[in-house]
Short mmCIF file of C-alpha atoms in Angstrom, two decimals:
data_model
loop_
_atom_site.label_atom_id
_atom_site.label_comp_id
_atom_site.label_asym_id
_atom_site.label_seq_id
_atom_site.Cartn_x
_atom_site.Cartn_y
_atom_site.Cartn_z
CA MET A 1 -85.44 -119.62 -46.17
CA ALA A 2 -85.07 -120.91 -42.64
CA ARG A 3 -83.80 -124.35 -41.77
CA VAL A 4 -86.44 -127.10 -42.15
CA ARG A 5 -86.25 -130.32 -40.14
CA LEU A 6 -88.44 -133.40 -40.18
CA GLU A 7 -88.01 -135.74 -37.23
CA HIS A 8 -89.48 -139.24 -37.56
CA VAL A 9 -92.36 -138.00 -39.75
CA SER A 10 -94.85 -140.61 -40.96
CA LYS A 11 -98.19 -140.31 -42.70
CA HIS A 12 -100.67 -143.17 -42.86
CA TYR A 13 -103.92 -143.30 -44.83
CA ASP A 14 -105.85 -146.30 -43.50
CA ASP A 15 -103.74 -149.29 -44.63
CA VAL A 16 -101.37 -147.23 -46.81
CA THR A 17 -98.17 -145.66 -45.49
CA ALA A 18 -97.35 -142.63 -47.64
CA VAL A 19 -94.31 -141.48 -45.62
CA ASP A 20 -92.47 -143.80 -43.23
CA ASP A 21 -90.24 -142.42 -40.44
CA MET A 22 -88.65 -139.65 -42.51
CA ASN A 23 -85.79 -137.64 -41.08
CA LEU A 24 -84.63 -134.65 -43.10
CA ASP A 25 -82.53 -131.56 -42.41
CA ILE A 26 -82.60 -128.76 -45.00
CA GLY A 27 -80.15 -126.01 -44.11
CA HIS A 28 -80.84 -122.27 -44.19
CA GLY A 29 -80.77 -121.06 -47.80
CA GLU A 30 -80.48 -124.56 -49.23
CA PHE A 31 -82.66 -125.66 -52.16
CA ILE A 32 -83.60 -129.30 -52.58
CA CYS A 33 -85.96 -131.31 -54.75
CA PHE A 34 -87.79 -134.55 -54.10
CA VAL A 35 -87.39 -137.12 -56.87
CA GLY A 36 -88.98 -140.54 -57.07
CA PRO A 37 -91.70 -142.65 -58.61
CA SER A 38 -95.38 -141.87 -58.32
CA GLY A 39 -96.76 -142.74 -54.90
CA CYS A 40 -93.45 -142.66 -53.00
CA GLY A 41 -94.46 -139.77 -50.70
CA LYS A 42 -92.99 -136.68 -52.39
CA SER A 43 -96.21 -134.66 -52.43
CA THR A 44 -97.28 -135.87 -48.99
CA THR A 45 -93.93 -134.73 -47.56
CA MET A 46 -94.23 -131.27 -49.14
CA GLU A 47 -97.88 -130.96 -48.08
CA SER A 48 -96.84 -131.84 -44.51
CA ILE A 49 -94.12 -129.17 -44.47
CA ALA A 50 -96.55 -126.58 -45.87
CA GLY A 51 -99.23 -127.55 -43.32
CA LEU A 52 -101.75 -128.87 -45.86
CA THR A 53 -101.48 -132.41 -44.47
CA LYS A 54 -100.95 -133.31 -40.81
CA PRO A 55 -98.42 -136.10 -40.21
CA SER A 56 -99.62 -139.17 -38.33
CA GLU A 57 -96.37 -139.16 -36.32
CA GLY A 58 -93.27 -137.04 -35.87
CA GLU A 59 -92.41 -133.35 -35.76
CA ILE A 60 -91.77 -130.63 -38.33
CA HIS A 61 -89.54 -127.66 -37.44
CA ILE A 62 -89.10 -124.46 -39.44
CA GLY A 63 -86.35 -122.27 -38.10
CA ASP A 64 -86.38 -122.67 -34.33
CA ARG A 65 -90.14 -123.38 -34.14
CA GLU A 66 -91.96 -126.68 -33.98
CA VAL A 67 -94.79 -126.17 -36.50
CA THR A 68 -96.40 -129.61 -36.78
CA ASN A 69 -99.75 -128.36 -35.47
CA LEU A 70 -99.65 -124.81 -36.90
CA PRO A 71 -101.99 -123.88 -39.77
CA PRO A 72 -100.38 -123.15 -43.17
CA LYS A 73 -100.81 -119.37 -42.81
CA ASP A 74 -98.60 -119.33 -39.70
CA ARG A 75 -95.65 -121.25 -41.20
CA GLY A 76 -94.18 -118.67 -43.59
CA VAL A 77 -93.70 -121.18 -46.41
CA ALA A 78 -95.26 -121.67 -49.84
CA MET A 79 -95.90 -124.71 -51.99
CA VAL A 80 -96.10 -124.55 -55.77
CA PHE A 81 -98.01 -127.32 -57.49
CA GLN A 82 -96.72 -128.50 -60.85
CA ASN A 83 -98.19 -127.34 -64.16
CA ILE A 84 -101.46 -125.44 -63.70
CA ALA A 85 -100.30 -123.09 -60.95
CA LEU A 86 -97.04 -122.03 -62.63
CA PHE A 87 -96.67 -118.69 -64.37
CA PRO A 88 -94.87 -119.36 -67.68
CA HIS A 89 -93.46 -115.81 -67.89
CA MET A 90 -91.69 -116.19 -64.50
CA ASP A 91 -88.52 -118.08 -63.64
CA VAL A 92 -88.39 -120.71 -60.87
CA TYR A 93 -87.51 -118.24 -58.11
CA ASP A 94 -90.33 -115.85 -59.05
CA ASN A 95 -92.89 -118.69 -59.21
CA ILE A 96 -91.87 -119.98 -55.78
CA SER A 97 -91.72 -116.56 -54.12
CA PHE A 98 -94.89 -115.15 -55.72
CA GLY A 99 -97.23 -116.11 -52.86
CA LEU A 100 -94.79 -114.92 -50.21
CA ARG A 101 -94.46 -111.50 -51.87
CA LEU A 102 -98.24 -111.04 -51.79
CA ARG A 103 -98.23 -111.30 -47.99
#
């Protein structure tokens, strides 16, 4: 997977700030996980990277491209939701890469 960078990414929903000025640099080939309590912005961050949610502020880069305003289909990434979308007969890698292999 290409390098992923978030630069000063924030997401606001009316009076609620879901993500506040996040800076993140995930290196090429690196795997990470977001851990934290409910409502701390984990899903919003992943949805923003995947293109399912547009940040209120900041930029998202995948590889050498700024993708903040690109639709999900043009980003070359996949997002796996917990539980109902997982295939129990597949390991983690196969579940994550399933959608990308179909392309």
